[in-house]
XYZ file of C-alpha atoms in Angstrom:
728
model
C 13.906 -14.617 -23.445
C 12.228 -11.568 -21.945
C 14.092 -8.803 -20.153
C 12.909 -6.049 -17.853
C 14.058 -2.454 -17.606
C 13.133 0.281 -15.151
C 13.092 3.859 -16.426
C 12.745 7.146 -14.576
C 10.128 9.231 -16.411
C 10.500 12.969 -15.858
C 7.181 14.818 -15.779
C 4.976 11.749 -15.196
C 2.638 13.157 -12.546
C -0.832 11.946 -13.501
C -2.905 9.496 -15.503
C -2.690 11.633 -18.656
C 1.044 11.003 -18.984
C 0.499 7.295 -18.287
C -2.136 7.157 -21.042
C 0.225 8.868 -23.489
C 3.015 6.403 -22.677
C 0.695 3.430 -23.088
C -0.522 4.742 -26.437
C 3.056 5.167 -27.684
C 4.749 2.057 -26.274
C 2.058 -0.643 -26.086
C 1.751 -1.098 -29.895
C 5.540 -1.480 -30.333
C 6.725 -4.976 -31.354
C 8.384 -6.830 -28.476
C 6.614 -4.957 -25.667
C 5.118 -7.560 -23.337
C 4.130 -5.617 -20.221
C 4.118 -2.029 -18.970
C 4.040 -1.043 -15.295
C 3.777 2.492 -13.895
C 4.524 4.058 -10.502
C 3.306 7.643 -10.807
C 4.419 8.429 -7.270
C 8.045 7.514 -7.997
C 8.005 8.537 -11.658
C 8.992 5.001 -12.617
C 8.014 2.895 -15.631
C 8.815 -0.827 -15.783
C 8.916 -2.435 -19.232
C 9.052 -6.166 -19.919
C 10.249 -6.641 -23.484
C 11.880 -8.984 -25.976
C 15.467 -7.795 -26.632
C 15.326 -9.458 -30.055
C 12.617 -7.003 -31.153
C 13.254 -3.791 -29.254
C 16.206 -2.163 -27.483
C 16.306 0.045 -24.359
C 17.386 2.984 -26.513
C 14.285 2.551 -28.694
C 12.153 2.566 -25.543
C 13.719 5.856 -24.423
C 13.095 7.360 -27.861
C 9.455 6.198 -27.726
C 9.039 7.947 -24.370
C 10.363 11.097 -26.031
C 7.728 10.806 -28.753
C 5.098 10.746 -25.996
C 6.380 14.136 -24.821
C 8.343 12.951 -21.788
C 11.971 12.270 -20.945
C 13.304 8.887 -19.801
C 16.558 7.641 -18.328
C 17.634 4.362 -16.692
C 16.300 4.068 -13.147
C 18.563 4.829 -10.229
C 17.513 5.055 -6.600
C 17.758 8.692 -5.561
C 17.806 9.949 -1.986
C 15.254 12.620 -0.994
C 16.095 16.243 -1.805
C 16.718 16.123 -5.545
C 13.986 18.280 -7.092
C 13.255 17.867 -10.744
C 14.515 20.665 -12.981
C 11.353 20.317 -15.015
C 9.199 20.852 -11.927
C 11.206 23.958 -11.053
C 10.832 25.273 -14.608
C 7.104 24.502 -14.486
C 6.767 26.613 -11.329
C 8.767 29.476 -12.833
C 6.692 29.511 -16.025
C 3.435 29.324 -14.077
C 4.508 32.252 -11.898
C 5.649 34.185 -14.971
C 2.301 33.558 -16.648
C 0.486 34.915 -13.600
C 2.716 37.999 -13.424
C 2.264 38.746 -17.135
C -1.486 38.269 -16.791
C -1.623 40.806 -13.950
C 0.603 43.192 -15.898
C -1.620 42.932 -18.984
C -4.785 43.505 -16.949
C -3.174 46.523 -15.242
C -2.107 48.065 -18.554
C -5.578 47.506 -19.991
C -7.207 49.034 -16.907
C -4.966 52.113 -17.072
C -5.651 52.610 -20.767
C -9.359 51.725 -20.967
C -10.676 51.488 -17.412
C -11.616 48.445 -15.334
C -15.060 48.177 -16.947
C -13.445 47.128 -20.207
C -11.215 44.640 -18.375
C -14.125 42.848 -16.678
C -16.158 42.873 -19.892
C -18.777 45.457 -18.944
C -17.746 47.658 -21.880
C -17.126 45.522 -25.007
C -16.799 48.502 -27.387
C -13.266 49.353 -26.247
C -10.448 47.461 -27.978
C -7.651 45.859 -25.994
C -4.461 48.000 -26.225
C -1.648 46.365 -28.200
C 0.738 46.438 -25.208
C -1.821 44.554 -23.115
C -2.319 42.097 -25.969
C 1.412 41.377 -26.073
C 1.474 40.794 -22.317
C -1.552 38.496 -22.546
C 0.028 36.512 -25.402
C 3.252 36.204 -23.412
C 1.202 34.969 -20.426
C -0.477 32.408 -22.707
C 2.872 31.171 -24.037
C 4.336 30.802 -20.533
C 1.219 29.101 -19.166
C 0.935 26.727 -22.157
C 4.626 25.882 -22.483
C 4.226 22.302 -21.235
C 0.596 21.893 -22.295
C 0.793 22.778 -26.002
C 3.187 19.949 -27.066
C 1.063 17.379 -25.237
C -2.082 18.778 -26.821
C -0.529 18.502 -30.285
C 0.474 14.886 -29.713
C -3.011 14.155 -28.387
C -4.505 15.587 -31.568
C -2.041 13.660 -33.762
C -3.044 10.400 -32.057
C -6.751 11.314 -32.281
C -6.922 10.687 -28.540
C -8.373 13.853 -26.947
C -7.262 14.598 -23.393
C -7.412 17.490 -20.939
C -4.385 19.189 -22.530
C -6.163 19.317 -25.889
C -9.343 20.620 -24.216
C -7.431 23.493 -22.636
C -5.532 24.481 -25.783
C -8.717 24.464 -27.857
C -10.326 26.736 -25.267
C -7.308 29.091 -25.215
C -7.021 29.309 -29.022
C -10.774 29.741 -29.349
C -10.703 32.661 -26.921
C -7.912 34.285 -28.958
C -9.943 33.846 -32.155
C -12.852 35.783 -30.642
C -10.336 38.315 -29.210
C -10.942 37.449 -25.554
C -7.267 37.855 -24.729
C -7.723 38.314 -20.990
C -9.781 35.156 -20.693
C -7.373 33.187 -22.868
C -4.450 34.244 -20.654
C -6.468 33.511 -17.499
C -7.313 29.999 -18.719
C -3.644 29.310 -19.574
C -2.433 30.557 -16.184
C -5.051 28.761 -14.089
C -4.526 25.498 -15.951
C -0.765 25.807 -15.393
C -1.528 26.456 -11.719
C -3.739 23.366 -11.620
C -0.963 21.209 -13.107
C 1.544 22.657 -10.627
C -0.775 21.806 -7.733
C -1.156 18.306 -9.110
C 2.623 17.904 -9.402
C 3.028 19.335 -5.892
C 0.523 16.852 -4.427
C 2.292 13.934 -6.072
C 5.601 15.383 -4.889
C 4.402 15.607 -1.300
C 3.264 11.982 -1.313
C 6.552 11.113 -3.042
C 8.497 12.834 -0.262
C 6.455 10.989 2.367
C 7.576 7.671 0.873
C 11.112 8.966 0.405
C 11.170 9.701 4.137
C 11.138 5.926 4.646
C 14.340 5.684 2.620
C 16.034 8.267 4.812
C 15.368 6.100 7.882
C 18.086 3.675 6.887
C 21.645 4.945 7.530
C 24.000 4.934 4.569
C 27.003 3.906 6.671
C 27.750 1.252 9.267
C 30.423 1.019 11.969
C 31.893 -2.453 11.447
C 34.326 -4.241 13.726
C 37.494 -5.507 12.049
C 39.266 -8.779 12.984
C 41.903 -6.857 14.989
C 39.193 -5.294 17.178
C 39.284 -1.834 15.577
C 36.259 -0.118 14.108
C 35.726 1.635 10.783
C 32.832 3.313 8.948
C 31.845 1.845 5.569
C 28.871 2.145 3.206
C 26.095 -0.258 4.123
C 26.167 -1.602 0.557
C 29.689 -2.898 1.238
C 28.874 -4.724 4.493
C 28.980 -8.496 4.009
C 26.445 -10.791 5.650
C 27.907 -12.092 8.929
C 29.808 -8.895 9.729
C 29.822 -7.522 13.276
C 28.437 -3.989 13.481
C 28.633 -1.615 16.463
C 25.708 0.715 17.205
C 26.024 3.487 19.791
C 23.144 4.943 21.876
C 20.931 7.213 19.779
C 22.105 5.717 16.482
C 20.033 3.749 13.998
C 20.677 0.131 13.171
C 22.013 0.249 9.597
C 21.127 -3.349 8.658
C 19.083 -6.346 9.793
C 20.698 -8.895 12.100
C 20.856 -10.512 15.534
C 22.190 -8.838 18.653
C 25.433 -10.512 19.736
C 26.652 -8.334 22.604
C 24.991 -5.911 24.995
C 21.449 -5.108 26.039
C 19.311 -2.120 25.103
C 15.828 -0.926 24.210
C 15.013 -0.193 20.579
C 12.445 2.140 19.050
C 10.951 -0.050 16.298
C 8.203 2.393 15.265
C 9.652 2.942 11.761
C 9.156 -0.778 11.019
C 6.353 -2.078 13.235
C 4.508 1.091 14.288
C 4.993 0.147 17.965
C 4.972 3.267 20.124
C 6.729 1.575 23.086
C 10.457 0.727 22.836
C 11.260 -3.005 22.798
C 13.880 -4.600 25.057
C 16.684 -6.390 23.200
C 19.277 -8.863 24.446
C 21.764 -11.195 22.718
C 19.892 -13.333 20.197
C 17.157 -10.728 19.555
C 16.388 -9.661 15.999
C 17.132 -6.047 15.069
C 16.004 -4.195 11.950
C 17.488 -1.526 9.734
C 16.145 1.961 10.484
C 15.214 1.248 14.116
C 16.819 3.349 16.860
C 19.119 2.145 19.635
C 18.062 4.038 22.747
C 20.390 2.938 25.525
C 23.674 1.026 25.637
C 26.270 0.463 22.955
C 25.617 -2.919 21.348
C 27.008 -5.212 18.697
C 25.041 -7.259 16.200
C 25.811 -9.705 13.414
C 24.276 -8.809 10.045
C 21.907 -11.350 8.492
C 20.974 -9.620 5.215
C 22.625 -7.342 2.656
C 21.560 -3.684 2.473
C 19.237 -4.230 -0.484
C 17.311 -7.026 1.231
C 16.608 -5.626 4.701
C 13.071 -5.520 6.034
C 12.996 -1.750 5.536
C 14.284 -2.068 1.948
C 11.560 -4.606 1.160
C 8.929 -2.346 2.705
C 10.054 0.550 0.508
C 9.996 -1.649 -2.604
C 6.569 -3.053 -1.790
C 5.069 0.361 -1.106
C 6.446 1.433 -4.472
C 5.009 -1.653 -6.179
C 1.660 -1.033 -4.478
C 1.237 2.216 -6.407
C 1.033 0.331 -9.704
C -1.882 -1.801 -8.459
C -4.892 0.340 -9.244
C -7.838 0.271 -6.894
C -11.403 -0.341 -8.148
C -12.077 3.394 -7.770
C -9.046 4.298 -9.887
C -10.074 1.826 -12.573
C -13.599 3.277 -12.620
C -12.287 6.837 -12.971
C -9.947 5.799 -15.787
C -12.777 4.068 -17.687
C -15.055 7.057 -17.107
C -12.466 9.586 -18.324
C -11.753 7.480 -21.408
C -15.294 8.088 -22.699
C -16.003 11.344 -20.866
C -13.403 13.545 -22.595
C -14.339 12.797 -26.236
C -18.041 12.937 -25.328
C -17.575 16.402 -23.836
C -15.710 17.623 -26.923
C -18.552 16.371 -29.115
C -21.109 18.069 -26.841
C -19.125 21.348 -26.951
C -19.090 21.259 -30.758
C -22.833 20.631 -30.680
C -23.319 23.680 -28.408
C -21.236 25.801 -30.821
C -23.140 24.720 -33.939
C -26.693 23.707 -33.040
C -28.150 27.015 -31.710
C -26.818 29.170 -34.606
C -27.794 26.640 -37.276
C -31.152 25.503 -35.876
C -32.397 28.440 -33.803
C -30.661 31.446 -35.425
C -28.482 32.009 -32.351
C -25.488 34.328 -32.353
C -22.359 32.560 -33.539
C -20.068 34.545 -31.225
C -22.129 33.785 -28.114
C -22.495 30.035 -28.676
C -18.888 29.639 -29.786
C -17.911 31.248 -26.478
C -20.319 29.012 -24.519
C -18.779 25.965 -26.214
C -15.330 27.089 -25.074
C -16.597 27.541 -21.508
C -18.016 24.026 -21.634
C -14.643 22.643 -22.768
C -12.905 24.323 -19.849
C -15.285 23.241 -17.112
C -15.439 19.716 -18.515
C -11.664 19.262 -18.099
C -11.299 16.134 -15.916
C -8.253 17.401 -13.953
C -9.795 17.194 -10.491
C -11.543 13.929 -11.318
C -8.393 12.221 -12.614
C -6.132 13.321 -9.742
C -8.702 12.721 -6.983
C -8.320 8.959 -6.588
C -4.565 8.320 -7.009
C -3.648 11.076 -4.544
C -6.030 9.603 -1.966
C -4.788 6.036 -2.472
C -1.111 7.015 -2.291
C -1.711 9.069 0.860
C -3.594 6.153 2.440
C -0.842 3.652 1.544
C 1.809 5.977 2.965
C -0.099 6.545 6.212
C -0.502 2.775 6.610
C 3.219 2.160 6.089
C 3.983 4.757 8.768
C 1.830 2.787 11.211
C 3.566 -0.509 10.466
C 0.724 -1.758 8.250
C 2.016 -2.661 4.782
C -0.871 -2.605 2.284
C 0.013 -4.032 -1.118
C -1.868 -1.792 -3.518
C -5.098 0.093 -4.081
C -7.357 -2.999 -4.220
C -6.083 -4.155 -0.816
C -6.481 -0.600 0.519
C -10.187 -0.491 -0.360
C -11.091 -4.096 0.496
C -11.076 -3.862 4.346
C -13.847 -1.239 4.171
C -16.277 -3.919 3.006
C -15.354 -6.697 5.463
C -18.208 -8.489 7.228
C -16.435 -11.507 8.729
C -12.927 -12.320 9.963
C -11.179 -15.649 10.481
C -8.146 -15.723 12.784
C -5.440 -18.262 13.393
C -4.792 -18.973 17.073
C -1.071 -19.459 17.558
C 0.869 -16.246 16.991
C -2.261 -14.247 16.206
C -4.608 -14.378 19.194
C -1.865 -15.833 21.363
C 1.761 -14.836 21.926
C 2.834 -17.777 19.778
C 5.457 -18.980 22.233
C 4.036 -22.012 24.045
C 5.920 -23.282 27.067
C 6.049 -26.764 28.573
C 3.701 -26.933 31.568
C 3.727 -30.643 32.507
C 5.728 -33.727 31.546
C 4.031 -37.040 32.354
C 6.011 -40.278 32.077
C 4.215 -43.533 31.188
C 5.123 -47.206 30.703
C 8.028 -46.892 33.119
C 9.628 -43.836 31.467
C 10.789 -40.923 33.636
C 10.062 -37.253 32.851
C 13.702 -36.793 31.800
C 13.514 -39.748 29.395
C 10.290 -38.448 27.863
C 11.855 -35.013 27.298
C 15.054 -36.507 25.875
C 13.150 -38.710 23.384
C 10.790 -35.885 22.366
C 13.704 -33.451 21.958
C 15.490 -35.962 19.707
C 12.590 -35.965 17.242
C 11.699 -32.282 17.592
C 15.261 -31.155 16.806
C 14.405 -31.505 13.101
C 10.973 -29.878 13.381
C 10.124 -26.195 12.823
C 6.805 -26.245 14.700
C 6.449 -23.753 17.614
C 5.635 -26.646 19.987
C 8.889 -28.334 18.992
C 10.851 -25.233 19.969
C 9.096 -25.210 23.347
C 10.132 -28.834 23.966
C 13.747 -28.048 23.072
C 13.774 -25.012 25.388
C 12.392 -27.107 28.260
C 14.990 -29.835 27.681
C 17.805 -27.280 27.571
C 16.548 -25.635 30.775
C 16.890 -28.982 32.572
C 20.266 -29.734 31.040
C 18.900 -32.619 28.957
C 20.690 -33.215 25.664
C 18.528 -34.540 22.800
C 19.306 -38.130 21.808
C 20.742 -38.684 18.303
C 17.972 -39.134 15.710
C 17.900 -40.130 12.039
C 15.273 -40.784 9.355
C 13.080 -37.862 10.444
C 9.709 -37.756 8.659
C 6.911 -35.224 9.211
C 3.300 -36.405 9.347
C 1.427 -33.372 7.967
C -0.715 -31.700 10.592
C -0.295 -34.564 13.052
C 3.339 -35.030 14.131
C 6.592 -36.707 13.124
C 8.616 -39.898 13.382
C 12.346 -40.619 13.693
C 14.769 -43.365 14.636
C 16.535 -42.845 17.969
C 18.630 -45.115 20.173
C 15.434 -46.681 21.547
C 14.164 -47.559 18.048
C 11.511 -45.851 15.935
C 9.711 -43.146 17.927
C 6.647 -41.118 16.988
C 5.685 -37.738 18.397
C 2.286 -36.232 17.649
C -1.180 -35.049 18.544
C -4.111 -36.699 20.279
C -5.510 -37.409 16.802
C -2.368 -39.329 15.809
C -2.620 -41.381 19.010
C -6.228 -42.309 18.178
C -5.343 -43.198 14.578
C -2.590 -45.527 15.789
C -5.067 -47.285 18.104
C -2.789 -47.026 21.142
C -5.089 -44.955 23.351
C -6.453 -46.454 26.606
C -9.524 -45.155 28.496
C -7.313 -43.834 31.286
C -5.048 -42.103 28.798
C -8.077 -40.624 27.009
C -9.430 -39.175 30.273
C -6.052 -37.656 31.145
C -5.696 -36.081 27.682
C -9.203 -34.588 27.837
C -8.497 -33.169 31.281
C -5.319 -31.445 30.070
C -7.011 -30.136 26.917
C -9.966 -28.747 28.851
C -7.471 -26.810 30.944
C -6.292 -25.118 27.756
C -3.144 -27.144 27.156
C -1.852 -28.538 23.891
C -0.612 -32.087 24.409
C 2.214 -33.868 22.610
C 2.124 -37.674 22.842
C 5.438 -39.595 22.628
C 5.319 -43.257 21.770
C 6.671 -46.337 20.053
C 4.974 -49.081 18.095
C 4.192 -51.084 21.248
C 3.611 -48.460 23.942
C 3.172 -44.783 24.826
C 6.215 -43.252 26.529
C 4.510 -40.170 27.937
C 2.731 -36.860 27.489
C 3.989 -33.298 27.355
C 1.445 -30.533 28.062
C 2.172 -27.077 26.661
C 0.258 -23.830 27.019
C 0.292 -20.595 25.071
C -0.769 -17.257 26.529
C -3.354 -15.001 24.902
C -1.986 -11.646 23.800
C -2.916 -8.825 26.221
C -4.450 -6.753 23.391
C -6.409 -9.590 21.710
C -9.578 -9.083 23.732
C -9.528 -5.322 23.090
C -8.961 -5.930 19.375
C -11.970 -8.275 19.150
C -14.145 -5.657 20.885
C -12.950 -3.002 18.426
C -13.691 -5.304 15.482
C -17.291 -5.682 16.662
C -17.597 -1.910 16.999
C -16.348 -1.692 13.412
C -19.382 -3.661 12.317
C -17.759 -7.078 11.802
C -20.627 -9.574 11.999
C -18.714 -12.828 12.556
C -15.303 -13.540 14.118
C -14.103 -17.149 13.888
C -10.937 -18.695 15.303
C -9.354 -21.421 13.175
C -6.748 -23.673 14.791
C -5.070 -27.001 14.266
C -4.902 -27.372 18.032
C -7.248 -29.580 20.057
C -10.784 -28.424 20.748
C -10.289 -28.009 24.501
C -7.367 -25.623 24.059
C -9.134 -23.818 21.240
C -12.294 -23.299 23.295
C -10.341 -21.905 26.258
C -8.433 -19.399 24.098
C -11.546 -18.526 22.079
C -13.529 -17.820 25.243
C -10.786 -15.596 26.645
C -10.524 -13.677 23.385
C -14.296 -13.343 22.914
C -14.636 -14.789 19.396
C -17.998 -15.966 18.062
C -16.929 -19.444 17.020
C -14.006 -21.831 17.419
C -13.103 -24.414 14.780
C -10.388 -26.702 16.094
C -8.251 -29.660 14.957
C -8.049 -28.268 11.420
C -5.470 -29.242 8.827
C -4.377 -26.547 6.315
C -6.945 -27.838 3.812
C -9.646 -27.681 6.488
C -8.845 -24.014 7.098
C -9.320 -23.309 3.379
C -12.727 -25.015 3.487
C -13.697 -22.986 6.569
C -12.696 -19.727 4.859
C -14.609 -20.711 1.709
C -17.740 -21.269 3.811
C -17.342 -17.822 5.378
C -16.864 -16.237 1.939
C -20.026 -18.009 0.758
C -21.998 -16.686 3.741
C -20.535 -13.158 4.080
C -18.827 -12.409 0.705
C -16.174 -10.096 2.198
C -13.907 -12.044 4.576
C -10.408 -11.483 5.970
C -8.089 -14.254 7.107
C -5.430 -13.321 9.669
C -2.530 -15.704 10.145
C 1.237 -16.013 10.256
C 1.599 -15.788 6.476
C 3.428 -19.120 6.130
C 1.460 -22.077 7.498
C -1.817 -20.325 6.728
C -0.887 -19.340 3.160
C -3.666 -21.366 1.437
C -6.349 -19.856 3.689
C -4.855 -16.368 3.311
C -5.022 -16.738 -0.466
C -8.628 -17.926 -0.406
C -9.942 -15.050 1.728
C -11.041 -11.728 0.255
C -8.171 -10.115 2.154
C -5.187 -12.041 3.518
C -3.513 -10.390 6.521
C -0.146 -11.621 7.841
C 0.645 -11.068 11.533
C 4.087 -10.150 12.814
C 5.573 -9.888 9.343
C 8.706 -8.086 10.598
C 10.038 -11.409 11.813
C 9.135 -13.444 8.742
C 10.486 -13.050 5.221
C 7.732 -15.244 3.810
C 4.996 -13.285 5.574
C 5.957 -10.130 3.673
C 5.425 -11.961 0.385
C 2.317 -13.977 1.223
C -0.600 -11.776 2.167
C -2.363 -8.724 0.718
C -1.652 -6.838 3.947
C 1.244 -7.374 6.352
C 1.162 -6.209 9.982
C 4.801 -5.479 10.737
C 4.191 -5.554 14.493
C 2.365 -8.144 16.583
C -0.522 -5.847 17.542
C -3.894 -7.233 16.470
C -5.438 -3.805 17.152
C -3.977 -2.748 13.812
C -6.830 -4.629 12.088
C -9.735 -2.486 13.380
C -7.546 0.570 12.725
C -7.026 -0.657 9.159
C -10.760 -1.175 8.639
C -11.478 2.362 9.814
C -8.614 3.745 7.698
C -9.912 1.921 4.620
C -13.417 3.278 5.170
C -12.067 6.780 5.624
C -10.100 6.377 2.381
C -13.209 5.327 0.472
C -15.168 8.241 1.930
C -12.497 10.687 0.796
C -12.368 9.128 -2.693
C -16.129 9.342 -3.058
C -16.182 12.905 -1.760
C -13.552 13.820 -4.346
C -15.265 12.070 -7.255
C -18.774 13.303 -6.560
C -17.541 16.786 -5.591
C -15.637 17.106 -8.879
C -18.610 15.919 -10.916
C -21.004 18.197 -9.000
C -18.903 21.298 -9.768
C -18.854 20.368 -13.438
C -22.585 19.685 -13.539
C -23.392 23.074 -11.958
C -21.178 24.956 -14.406
C -22.531 23.038 -17.373
C -26.007 24.228 -16.413
C -24.712 27.792 -15.935
C -23.043 27.564 -19.350
C -26.272 26.546 -21.064
C -27.990 29.472 -19.310
C -25.271 31.861 -20.507
C -24.203 32.670 -16.934
C -20.620 31.286 -16.947
C -17.374 32.714 -18.301
C -14.070 31.161 -19.291
C -12.149 32.513 -16.330
C -14.821 31.490 -13.799
C -14.963 27.991 -15.310
C -11.208 27.446 -15.073
C -11.154 29.009 -11.592
C -13.844 26.539 -10.512
C -11.930 23.630 -12.046
C -8.666 24.714 -10.404
C -10.484 25.206 -7.119
C -11.955 21.713 -7.395
C -8.469 20.301 -8.071
C -7.120 22.095 -5.016
C -9.943 20.796 -2.820
C -9.579 17.149 -3.873
C -5.791 17.295 -3.474
C -5.910 18.614 0.088
C -8.839 16.354 0.943
C -6.840 13.336 -0.245
C -3.681 14.402 1.568
C -5.642 14.509 4.841
C -5.246 10.720 4.835
C -1.541 11.179 5.610
C -2.557 12.250 9.118
C -4.295 10.347 11.894
C -3.603 8.247 14.989
C -2.237 4.732 14.810
C -3.452 1.353 16.067
C -4.327 1.303 19.730
C -4.366 5.118 19.993
C -7.971 6.222 20.358
C -9.020 4.546 17.136
C -12.287 5.976 15.910
C -14.423 3.233 14.375
C -17.858 3.116 12.802
C -20.651 0.629 13.337
C -21.913 0.992 9.797
C -20.045 1.676 6.585
C -21.675 4.290 4.458
């Protein structure tokens, strides 16, 4: 039987470390699956305990040049000792480099330092300082380069060390020290960028309090760790405090800032019975709530876990860069060797010059900026989305909305509020309104459909108690049956009435009239007669119309509403919302067929639904988007993207955010390659030097890092969202 272990990997900041770990661990017997979260420094290993032990895994990580230990969740603020040492050594390398250059300038003049006078030897004191700078700058690079050489798998560390050692061989000590320092600086910037994104995610963890004020049976209160609070405990939250766990309000009224979970900028009113979430902020009165989940399973905890898991799902851009780098690095090394050997051997060129040009080519070809460009951008984009209450499950789902051309939407709970209310009760065959409600409530007590809840609320409001019912059976997509005191009763849709053959012309006219007014109608009947009708109506969300307009401005070509409701109701809601097409009276399978047709016509299609009833259609779409996921455990697990709030305007925001992410990724990739191409040409023309090449590469790394981190900023859904009519 397989087991899984999570390990914290110290020093895993980029794809190079991941590649080294894969090369070391993947061939080991018993290793079934490897997963990596660079942002969190986490590696997940699925393995056979009969063939390999956790201790052997930790030793294998050590052979790859990294340090591993069993994973433990760590609160923000604990900086890695290795990262601190890396910064110290990088700074030391820079200081020694400046000291060596100063000594050389004092002894020989600046012309010798900058290479204008090559007849003057480098003083031995300056040489010692340069060598010390090289050692400090290469402290973390040299071991990785050696292991890369031993595995015959060239990487950027090996490229840099070859360039440094080559410069020493030709006695270019200043340039060797400069390359070592600037490469160390580049790695520090890379680690810093990952650390900043890591801290942005860690900020989510700090939202959840570590302690809760629970009420004891004797009425007293005490503070305990949230991990020790049992489900069903009563917790007291004072004004200005955060809710430490998920639950339902049991006493008091207040408004709650739910922005950390749903991205909503306006506080939400809460009263007894309302759901509350860990990490949200109580703004007014002191309240009590009953916990519904343990600390490790709150909505916020699941968000944090899913954002972490998302980092291991590589986007198409990341996969392309990884494939490119896999062939690029060895090809560049071969080309550099060719530059070193071909001109002297074939064209009588100077060995010293072309050896130097080959070293310059190795330096500028280092894929640092290229490798770091995409993951930094994706992580920043995922983090920004989570801040806005939009949970995107990985790089592929982050890039996919940029390509959308059509969108299918569920009606109930997506375009509408999702809380239908009883509008009319019509008794038939001698039954009163109260009898119709009592019979319907008896059957609907066992149902989980939103219309059933509306019937039960209406019955309760009139003081009508549901009749006892047994033998409840659901009729998929049509209704339900049960045995009550009056015998077997069926409750269902207009379609079920027609299938049973109990519809009269007068009844048909009345049903059509109600449906054309935008009502959903429940029919209550027995085998020999129809007891009555209940008309219910749902209200369109205030922001739905605005969201549809924004989707069109985003370039979405087709917007289709899919509903299991009757056509009359669907048409009324669809017209109010402004969709292009309404497809009504659909069973779950029919929705899948409708989505498949859209995918066939438009290729890139999103389905937006509640994440539970619409799961098959969500799975079939290019991108499945779950609405209002904060209130649904299943919704968090179902779709590619979960909207934690109920604001449909998050979808056009997401499309724009995805397009911006792709633009940044492409800018980073093409910018990195352009810098390398220019310097390769300058190298062949003899116009580039080692220090200028590494400075250009470090500069490119710095640019792509800050360009990617720009994605952490920006306005949220419904706040002056800038959209584009055409994706470039």
